[in-house]
Coordinates of C-alpha atoms in Angstrom, one line a residue:
Chain A
M1 CA 76.7 15.7 91.0
K2 CA 79.2 13.6 93.5
K3 CA 78.3 10.0 93.9
G4 CA 81.0 8.7 95.8
V5 CA 83.8 8.4 93.8
M6 CA 86.9 9.7 95.7
R7 CA 90.2 9.6 94.4
P8 CA 92.4 8.0 91.8
G9 CA 93.1 4.9 93.6
H10 CA 96.1 3.0 91.6
V11 CA 97.1 2.4 88.2
Q12 CA 98.9 -0.7 86.6
I13 CA 101.7 0.0 84.1
R14 CA 103.2 -2.6 81.6
V15 CA 106.8 -2.5 81.7
L16 CA 109.4 -3.9 79.4
D17 CA 112.0 -4.6 82.0
L18 CA 110.7 -4.8 85.6
D19 CA 114.2 -4.1 87.3
E20 CA 114.8 -1.4 85.2
A21 CA 111.3 0.2 85.9
V22 CA 111.7 -0.2 89.9
K23 CA 114.5 1.7 89.6
H24 CA 113.1 4.5 87.6
Y25 CA 109.7 4.8 89.9
A26 CA 111.3 3.9 93.3
D27 CA 115.0 5.4 93.2
L28 CA 114.2 8.1 90.9
M29 CA 111.1 9.4 91.2
G30 CA 111.1 8.5 94.8
L31 CA 108.0 6.2 95.0
I32 CA 108.1 3.8 98.0
E33 CA 108.2 0.1 97.1
M34 CA 105.4 -1.4 99.3
D35 CA 105.2 -5.1 98.2
R36 CA 105.7 -7.6 95.4
D37 CA 103.0 -10.5 94.7
D38 CA 103.4 -14.0 93.1
Q39 CA 102.7 -12.9 89.4
G40 CA 105.8 -10.5 90.0
R41 CA 104.1 -7.4 90.2
V42 CA 105.5 -4.7 92.1
Y43 CA 103.3 -2.3 94.3
L44 CA 104.8 1.2 95.1
K45 CA 103.1 4.8 96.4
G46 CA 103.9 8.3 97.0
W47 CA 104.8 9.0 100.6
T48 CA 101.7 11.1 101.4
E49 CA 99.3 8.5 100.4
V50 CA 97.6 6.4 103.2
D51 CA 96.4 3.5 101.2
K52 CA 99.3 0.8 100.8
F53 CA 99.7 1.1 97.1
S54 CA 98.8 3.5 94.1
V55 CA 101.2 2.3 91.2
V56 CA 101.5 -1.4 90.4
L57 CA 104.1 -2.4 87.9
R58 CA 104.0 -5.6 85.4
E59 CA 106.3 -6.6 83.5
A60 CA 105.0 -7.7 79.6
D61 CA 105.8 -7.5 76.2
E62 CA 104.4 -4.3 75.4
A63 CA 104.4 -1.2 77.1
G64 CA 101.3 1.3 78.1
M65 CA 98.5 1.1 81.1
D66 CA 96.4 -2.2 82.1
F67 CA 94.1 -0.2 83.9
M68 CA 93.2 2.8 86.4
A69 CA 91.2 2.6 89.6
F70 CA 89.2 4.7 91.6
K71 CA 88.4 4.6 95.4
V72 CA 84.9 4.8 96.3
A73 CA 83.5 5.7 99.4
D74 CA 82.6 2.4 100.8
E75 CA 81.4 -1.0 99.9
A76 CA 77.5 0.1 99.4
T77 CA 78.7 2.7 96.9
L78 CA 80.6 0.4 95.0
D79 CA 77.3 -1.6 94.7
S80 CA 75.4 0.9 93.8
L81 CA 77.7 2.3 91.1
A82 CA 78.0 -0.9 89.6
Q83 CA 74.3 -1.2 89.0
D84 CA 74.5 2.4 87.4
L85 CA 77.2 1.0 85.3
R86 CA 75.1 -2.2 84.3
D87 CA 72.2 0.1 83.7
Y88 CA 74.0 2.5 81.4
G89 CA 74.8 -0.7 79.5
L90 CA 78.5 -1.4 80.3
E91 CA 79.6 -5.3 80.7
L92 CA 81.5 -5.4 84.4
T93 CA 84.0 -7.7 85.4
E94 CA 84.3 -8.2 89.1
L95 CA 87.5 -9.0 90.3
P96 CA 87.7 -10.8 93.9
A97 CA 89.7 -9.3 97.0
G98 CA 93.0 -10.4 96.9
D99 CA 93.4 -10.2 92.9
L100 CA 95.8 -7.1 93.7
K101 CA 97.5 -7.5 96.9
D102 CA 95.8 -6.4 99.9
C103 CA 92.9 -4.8 97.9
G104 CA 89.4 -5.4 98.2
R105 CA 87.0 -6.4 95.2
R106 CA 87.2 -4.5 92.0
I107 CA 84.6 -3.7 89.5
Q108 CA 86.1 -3.2 85.7
F109 CA 84.8 -1.8 83.0
T110 CA 86.0 -1.0 79.4
A111 CA 85.0 2.7 78.4
P112 CA 84.1 3.6 74.9
T113 CA 88.1 4.9 74.2
G114 CA 88.9 1.2 75.0
H115 CA 90.6 2.2 78.3
H116 CA 90.3 -0.6 81.3
F117 CA 88.7 1.6 84.6
E118 CA 88.1 -0.1 87.9
L119 CA 86.5 1.1 91.0
F120 CA 87.3 -0.4 94.6
A121 CA 86.1 0.4 98.3
T122 CA 88.5 -1.3 100.2
K123 CA 92.5 -1.4 100.5
E124 CA 94.8 -1.9 102.9
Q125 CA 95.9 1.6 104.9
T126 CA 99.5 1.5 105.9
G127 CA 99.3 5.4 106.7
K128 CA 101.7 7.9 105.0
W129 CA 105.0 6.3 104.6
G130 CA 107.7 7.7 107.3
V131 CA 105.4 9.8 109.1
S132 CA 102.9 9.2 111.9
N133 CA 99.2 9.8 112.4
R134 CA 99.7 11.3 115.7
N135 CA 101.9 14.5 115.9
P136 CA 103.2 13.9 112.3
E137 CA 106.5 15.4 111.1
A138 CA 106.5 17.6 107.9
W139 CA 108.2 15.1 105.7
P140 CA 110.4 11.6 105.9
R141 CA 113.8 12.4 105.7
D142 CA 114.6 9.1 103.8
A143 CA 112.5 9.7 100.7
K144 CA 114.6 9.6 97.5
G145 CA 115.1 11.4 94.3
M146 CA 112.0 13.4 93.2
K147 CA 110.3 12.5 96.5
A148 CA 106.8 12.3 94.5
T149 CA 104.2 12.7 96.9
R150 CA 101.2 11.1 95.6
F151 CA 100.0 9.5 92.2
D152 CA 97.6 12.2 90.9
H153 CA 96.0 11.4 87.4
C154 CA 96.5 10.1 84.1
L155 CA 95.8 11.7 80.6
L156 CA 94.8 9.1 78.1
Y157 CA 94.4 9.1 74.2
G158 CA 91.3 7.7 72.5
D159 CA 88.5 8.6 69.8
D160 CA 85.3 8.2 71.7
I161 CA 85.8 11.0 74.5
D162 CA 82.4 12.1 74.5
G163 CA 81.2 8.7 75.2
V164 CA 83.7 8.6 77.9
L165 CA 82.5 12.3 78.9
D166 CA 78.9 11.1 79.4
I167 CA 80.0 7.9 81.4
F168 CA 82.3 9.8 84.1
T169 CA 80.1 12.8 84.6
N170 CA 76.6 11.3 84.3
V171 CA 77.3 7.9 85.5
L172 CA 80.2 8.2 88.2
G173 CA 79.9 11.7 89.4
F174 CA 82.4 13.6 87.9
Q175 CA 82.8 17.1 87.3
L176 CA 84.1 18.2 83.7
V177 CA 86.5 21.2 84.7
E178 CA 88.1 22.0 81.8
Q179 CA 87.8 21.3 77.9
V180 CA 89.4 22.3 74.5
V181 CA 86.7 22.6 72.0
E182 CA 86.8 23.4 68.3
P183 CA 84.8 26.3 66.5
D184 CA 81.7 23.7 65.8
G185 CA 81.4 22.5 69.3
N186 CA 83.4 19.5 68.8
K187 CA 85.4 18.6 72.5
I188 CA 89.2 17.6 71.6
A189 CA 90.2 17.8 75.1
I190 CA 88.4 16.9 78.3
F191 CA 89.8 17.3 82.3
M192 CA 87.5 15.8 84.9
A193 CA 87.6 15.7 88.7
C194 CA 85.9 13.6 91.2
S195 CA 87.5 16.0 93.9
M196 CA 89.0 19.7 94.3
K197 CA 91.4 19.3 92.1
E198 CA 91.6 20.3 88.3
H199 CA 91.3 16.9 87.3
D200 CA 91.8 13.2 88.2
I201 CA 91.3 12.3 84.6
A202 CA 91.9 13.3 81.4
F203 CA 91.2 12.7 77.9
I204 CA 92.5 13.7 74.4
R205 CA 90.6 12.8 71.4
Q206 CA 92.8 11.0 69.0
P207 CA 92.0 8.3 66.3
M208 CA 93.2 5.4 68.5
K209 CA 92.1 3.2 71.3
D210 CA 93.4 2.7 74.6
K211 CA 96.4 4.8 74.4
F212 CA 98.5 5.8 77.5
H213 CA 99.8 9.5 77.2
H214 CA 101.1 9.7 81.0
A215 CA 100.9 8.9 84.6
S216 CA 101.4 12.0 86.7
F217 CA 102.9 12.6 90.4
F218 CA 102.3 15.4 92.5
L219 CA 105.2 17.4 94.0
E220 CA 105.0 20.2 96.6
S221 CA 106.2 23.1 94.7
W222 CA 107.8 24.7 91.6
E223 CA 111.5 24.1 92.5
D224 CA 110.8 20.5 93.2
V225 CA 109.5 20.3 89.6
L226 CA 112.9 22.0 88.5
K227 CA 115.0 19.8 90.7
A228 CA 113.2 16.7 89.0
G229 CA 114.7 18.1 85.7
D230 CA 118.3 18.2 87.3
L231 CA 117.4 14.5 88.7
L232 CA 116.4 13.5 85.0
S233 CA 119.8 15.1 83.5
M234 CA 121.9 13.6 86.4
T235 CA 120.5 10.1 85.4
D236 CA 120.6 10.7 81.7
T237 CA 116.5 10.2 81.5
P238 CA 114.9 11.0 78.4
I239 CA 113.0 14.4 79.1
D240 CA 110.1 14.9 76.8
I241 CA 109.3 18.7 77.7
G242 CA 109.8 21.2 80.5
P243 CA 110.2 22.6 83.4
T244 CA 107.5 24.4 82.1
R245 CA 104.0 25.4 82.8
H246 CA 100.7 24.1 81.5
G247 CA 97.9 26.4 80.3
L248 CA 94.9 23.7 81.3
T249 CA 95.1 23.6 84.7
H250 CA 97.8 26.1 85.2
G251 CA 100.3 23.6 87.2
T252 CA 104.1 23.5 86.5
T253 CA 105.3 20.6 85.2
I254 CA 108.1 18.4 83.6
Y255 CA 107.3 15.4 81.1
F256 CA 109.8 12.5 80.9
F257 CA 109.8 8.7 80.0
D258 CA 110.3 5.7 82.1
P259 CA 112.7 3.2 80.5
S260 CA 109.7 1.4 78.6
G261 CA 109.0 4.5 76.9
N262 CA 106.0 5.3 79.1
R263 CA 105.3 9.0 79.8
C264 CA 105.5 10.3 83.3
E265 CA 104.7 13.6 84.6
V266 CA 105.5 15.4 87.9
F267 CA 104.0 18.9 88.5
S268 CA 103.0 21.2 91.1
G269 CA 100.3 23.9 91.8
G270 CA 97.5 24.1 89.3
D271 CA 93.8 25.5 90.0
Y272 CA 91.3 24.0 92.1
T273 CA 87.5 23.2 91.5
Y274 CA 84.3 23.7 93.7
P275 CA 81.3 22.0 92.3
D276 CA 79.8 25.4 91.1
H277 CA 82.6 26.4 89.0
P278 CA 81.7 26.7 85.6
V279 CA 83.5 24.7 83.0
I280 CA 87.0 26.6 81.5
T281 CA 87.1 26.3 77.9
W282 CA 90.4 26.4 75.6
D283 CA 89.8 27.0 71.9
A284 CA 91.2 24.8 69.8
E285 CA 93.2 27.3 68.1
Q286 CA 94.8 28.0 71.2
L287 CA 95.9 24.5 72.0
G288 CA 99.5 24.9 72.1
K289 CA 99.3 27.4 75.0
A290 CA 96.5 25.3 76.6
I291 CA 99.1 22.5 76.8
F292 CA 102.6 24.5 77.0
Y293 CA 101.7 28.1 78.2
H294 CA 105.0 29.6 77.5
D295 CA 106.0 27.6 74.1
R296 CA 102.5 28.3 73.1
E297 CA 102.9 25.2 70.7
L298 CA 102.9 21.5 70.9
N299 CA 106.2 19.8 70.5
E300 CA 105.4 16.8 68.0
R301 CA 105.9 13.9 70.7
F302 CA 103.0 15.5 72.5
L303 CA 100.5 14.2 70.0
T304 CA 102.5 11.2 68.5
V305 CA 104.6 9.4 71.2
V306 CA 102.0 7.2 73.3
T307 CA 102.1 3.6 74.6
Chain B
M1 CA 133.3 0.8 73.2
T2 CA 133.9 1.5 69.6
S3 CA 132.9 4.2 67.2
L4 CA 130.7 2.5 64.5
N5 CA 129.1 4.1 61.5
V6 CA 125.2 3.9 61.0
T7 CA 123.9 4.9 57.8
V8 CA 120.2 6.1 57.8
V9 CA 118.5 5.7 54.4
D10 CA 115.0 7.7 54.5
K11 CA 113.2 7.1 51.0
A12 CA 110.3 9.6 51.5
K13 CA 113.0 12.3 51.5
D14 CA 115.4 10.5 49.3
T15 CA 118.5 10.9 51.5
E16 CA 121.2 9.0 53.1
V17 CA 122.7 10.5 56.3
A18 CA 125.4 8.5 58.1
F19 CA 126.6 9.2 61.9
D20 CA 129.0 7.7 64.5
A21 CA 127.2 5.4 66.7
K22 CA 128.8 4.0 70.0
S23 CA 128.9 0.4 70.2
D24 CA 127.8 0.0 73.7
Q25 CA 124.6 2.0 73.7
P26 CA 121.1 2.0 71.5
V27 CA 121.5 3.5 67.9
L28 CA 119.1 6.1 68.9
L29 CA 121.0 7.4 71.9
S30 CA 124.3 8.3 69.9
I31 CA 122.1 10.6 67.7
R32 CA 122.1 13.4 70.3
S33 CA 125.1 15.1 68.7
V34 CA 123.5 15.5 65.5
V35 CA 121.3 18.1 64.7
G36 CA 118.3 17.4 63.3
S37 CA 118.0 13.7 63.9
P38 CA 118.0 11.6 60.6
I39 CA 115.4 9.0 62.5
P40 CA 112.4 10.1 64.5
V41 CA 112.8 10.4 68.0
G42 CA 110.2 9.5 70.4
C43 CA 109.9 7.7 73.8
K44 CA 113.6 6.4 73.7
G45 CA 112.4 3.2 75.7
G46 CA 110.9 1.0 73.2
G47 CA 107.4 1.9 73.9
C48 CA 106.0 4.2 71.1
G49 CA 107.1 2.7 67.8
V50 CA 108.0 6.3 66.6
C51 CA 111.8 5.2 65.6
K52 CA 110.8 2.1 63.8
V53 CA 113.5 1.4 61.2
R54 CA 114.5 -1.9 58.9
V55 CA 118.2 -3.0 59.3
L56 CA 119.3 -3.6 55.8
E57 CA 122.7 -4.1 56.7
G58 CA 125.1 -5.2 59.5
N59 CA 124.6 -6.9 63.0
F60 CA 123.0 -5.8 66.1
S61 CA 121.8 -7.0 69.5
A62 CA 118.4 -5.8 70.7
K63 CA 116.6 -4.8 74.2
R64 CA 113.0 -5.8 74.5
M65 CA 110.8 -3.9 72.2
S66 CA 107.0 -3.5 72.7
K67 CA 104.8 -6.0 70.8
A68 CA 102.5 -3.5 70.1
H69 CA 105.0 -2.1 67.5
I70 CA 107.3 -4.9 66.6
S71 CA 106.0 -8.6 66.1
E72 CA 107.9 -11.9 65.8
Q73 CA 107.6 -11.4 62.2
D74 CA 108.9 -8.2 62.3
L75 CA 111.7 -9.2 64.1
E76 CA 112.6 -12.1 61.6
E77 CA 112.6 -9.3 58.7
N78 CA 114.8 -6.8 61.2
V79 CA 112.4 -4.3 61.6
V80 CA 113.2 -3.3 65.1
L81 CA 113.3 0.1 67.2
A82 CA 116.3 2.4 66.7
C83 CA 115.9 3.1 70.5
R84 CA 116.3 -0.7 71.0
I85 CA 119.3 -1.9 69.0
I86 CA 122.7 -1.7 70.0
P87 CA 125.2 -2.0 66.9
E88 CA 127.5 -4.7 66.8
T89 CA 129.2 -3.5 63.2
D90 CA 128.3 -0.7 60.9
L91 CA 124.7 -0.6 60.2
K92 CA 122.6 0.8 57.2
V93 CA 119.0 1.3 58.1
E94 CA 116.0 2.3 56.6
I95 CA 113.2 4.5 58.1
L96 CA 109.7 3.2 58.6
A97 CA 107.3 5.8 59.6
E98 CA 104.5 4.2 61.7
T99 CA 101.2 5.8 61.6
P100 CA 98.6 5.5 64.7
E101 CA 96.7 2.9 62.1
E102 CA 99.4 0.5 62.2
D103 CA 99.8 0.1 65.5
K104 CA 99.3 -3.8 66.1
S105 CA 98.0 -3.4 69.7

């Protein structure tokens, strides 16, 4: 049952070299640089996003994800969800408004897989980039590179994905949309949504804590995914796999790496979800096809390369 | 740019493989022409730790590597990521396979 969590709000990604990272996310992927703060963090977003930013890059001495945030309906919802998380037994950290530039207060918790998540209700709305709210044109003519339209979801690796599933579905109102299940019923992958999408957050079970598999960005078409691959070759950017199709979600996809080794995805298409849809289940023996629908087998990097 | 020689020692497989490496780019990026890379290839960005090696002989400069995989002590012991070291001389490196349990983060 929906509890007022609307959508992925932002992801803060650690990078080893900020300038190289900005080139990657802005010039190559086409995210728009919106701002910087006095900590040196860079704020970006896809051109269709109405809030001011959805990606924050922070230079650090290790790669990976600091946290991922979800935007909730309003401040009252934020308070009630915070109480629900406390009642569940989680320790919360409240970050004041302005800790992230032009973002309201955020409630942060650590999931059983070690990942940090946060909820917020307020962020400055600058509107879609390059198009107006009144009689809008179809797209901005000066978007760059892959022209990524929005931050869409993250896939994370961790151990206790059952614990994560419990919190996201029962406390935060997410829907389990797809899963990969072993013969004994043990879940090895969970794809969850707070929207009509096939996933807003996904986890794969691996014996590790707090690992970042990828952040994903939406493109308009399969041809855009193909051309993203062309741009990766033109810029000599390491491609992980693709362009291809996923079995899970059925989206068309390409995986590649940012200059610090964080995996990125751009994808298009994919299935949709209504609250009455039954859970889609993939058998673990079909994992290869579930992840890469054409190859029907995992490349070694899919399971071993994370930040 | 000059061409340098990099020798990869794989104790697990009991092999030594040599390849030509360019002096103006990280060692791992010179391997694209070698069929079946002698060094495991991961993210190519210093983030994932898959291509960890110990430099046994030779000089190199290094770009930043994730502390989750390469500590200060590792650096002192010439333990580095092949995707982030740029050779200055011929190199001899030994493969150090990292398992997830060894992750220092």
